Amino acid sequence: VSKIGDGVFNYCSNLESIVIPQSVSFIGANAFWGTPWLDNARKNTPLVEVNNILIDGTTAKGDIVIPSNIIEIAGNAFVGSSTTNTRLTGITIPNSVKSIGKSAFWQCTKLTSISIPSSVLSIGASAFANCNNVKSLTIENGVKYIGRYAFSGFKMTDLTIPRSVLSIEEGAFNGCNCITTL
């Protein structure tokens, strides 16, 4: 097994124990949402990780630093099944992260600034959508792909898109009507 897709074990109410082999290099959004296993993992740490993939941070609050061993932030990692995350006020993404999954930080409404390091190659669809208080966004040279609606609804005043970006998908900056410089 190398991939566990979106919602595969979603709400498996009897799933209390899992063994995920090292061969798994991708875990989709909400793969374990609503399971006793994830609930128990959250009791030990607000940042639940498997095989260097951050799969859940829905109980994290304040300013957080993502551990330097994380290579991927899974889809819906900080949102889960809720509609808004008002507990997360700041994030530091380390240079080890290579991808940010779809809707990973969707509606984290207390975030005011985001810095994407050069190690990140891919930013998934709606990854930071509706984080409507973000006024500062830095995307470092290295990012190649920006997904659909990734940064929609931001209120920043300027933006520099690095030369490394090869693809910007539909609506990536939709509603960012405050952008004055690209």
Tab-separated table of C-alpha atoms in Angstrom, residues 8-67:
chain	number	residue	atom	x	y	z
A	8	VAL	CA	-11.229	5.946	3.303
A	9	PHE	CA	-11.891	5.148	6.976
A	10	ASN	CA	-14.112	8.180	7.624
A	11	TYR	CA	-16.430	7.501	10.599
A	12	CYS	CA	-15.376	3.877	11.081
A	13	SER	CA	-16.608	4.013	14.658
A	14	ASN	CA	-14.865	0.791	15.744
A	15	LEU	CA	-11.414	1.612	14.326
A	16	GLU	CA	-9.295	1.891	17.467
A	17	SER	CA	-5.921	0.653	16.255
A	18	ILE	CA	-4.067	0.896	12.969
A	19	VAL	CA	-0.677	-0.086	11.620
A	20	ILE	CA	0.321	1.991	8.611
A	21	PRO	CA	3.326	0.606	6.743
A	22	GLN	CA	6.250	2.880	5.834
A	23	SER	CA	5.342	2.312	2.165
A	24	VAL	CA	2.389	4.735	2.580
A	25	SER	CA	3.514	8.090	1.222
A	26	PHE	CA	0.125	9.785	0.738
A	27	ILE	CA	-2.837	10.089	3.087
A	28	GLY	CA	-5.905	11.899	1.777
A	29	ALA	CA	-8.205	14.402	3.409
A	30	ASN	CA	-10.169	13.129	6.404
A	31	ALA	CA	-8.914	9.574	5.871
A	32	PHE	CA	-9.432	8.747	9.567
A	33	TRP	CA	-11.950	11.427	10.561
A	34	GLY	CA	-14.458	10.299	13.180
A	35	THR	CA	-12.505	7.217	14.287
A	36	PRO	CA	-11.572	6.369	17.873
A	37	TRP	CA	-7.969	5.963	16.646
A	38	LEU	CA	-7.769	9.631	15.566
A	39	ASP	CA	-9.569	10.814	18.701
A	40	ASN	CA	-7.002	8.976	20.861
A	41	ALA	CA	-4.078	10.284	18.788
A	42	ARG	CA	-5.306	13.871	19.348
A	43	LYS	CA	-5.134	13.329	23.115
A	44	ASN	CA	-1.358	12.816	22.809
A	45	THR	CA	-0.625	15.716	20.461
A	46	PRO	CA	-2.536	18.445	18.626
A	47	LEU	CA	-0.498	17.645	15.477
A	48	VAL	CA	-1.158	14.053	14.424
A	49	GLU	CA	1.340	12.672	11.950
A	50	VAL	CA	1.862	9.371	10.161
A	51	ASN	CA	4.987	8.612	8.119
A	52	ASN	CA	6.020	12.296	8.154
A	53	ILE	CA	2.590	13.340	6.886
A	54	LEU	CA	0.675	15.777	9.086
A	55	ILE	CA	-2.852	14.370	8.891
A	56	ASP	CA	-4.644	16.332	11.603
A	57	GLY	CA	-4.180	19.589	13.468
A	58	THR	CA	-7.815	20.403	14.159
A	59	THR	CA	-7.216	20.686	17.911
A	60	ALA	CA	-4.144	22.924	17.538
A	61	LYS	CA	-4.528	26.498	18.686
A	62	GLY	CA	-2.531	29.695	18.758
A	63	ASP	CA	0.731	29.983	16.831
A	64	ILE	CA	2.031	26.573	15.813
A	65	VAL	CA	5.292	25.365	14.373
A	66	ILE	CA	4.976	22.362	12.117
A	67	PRO	CA	7.723	19.842	12.992
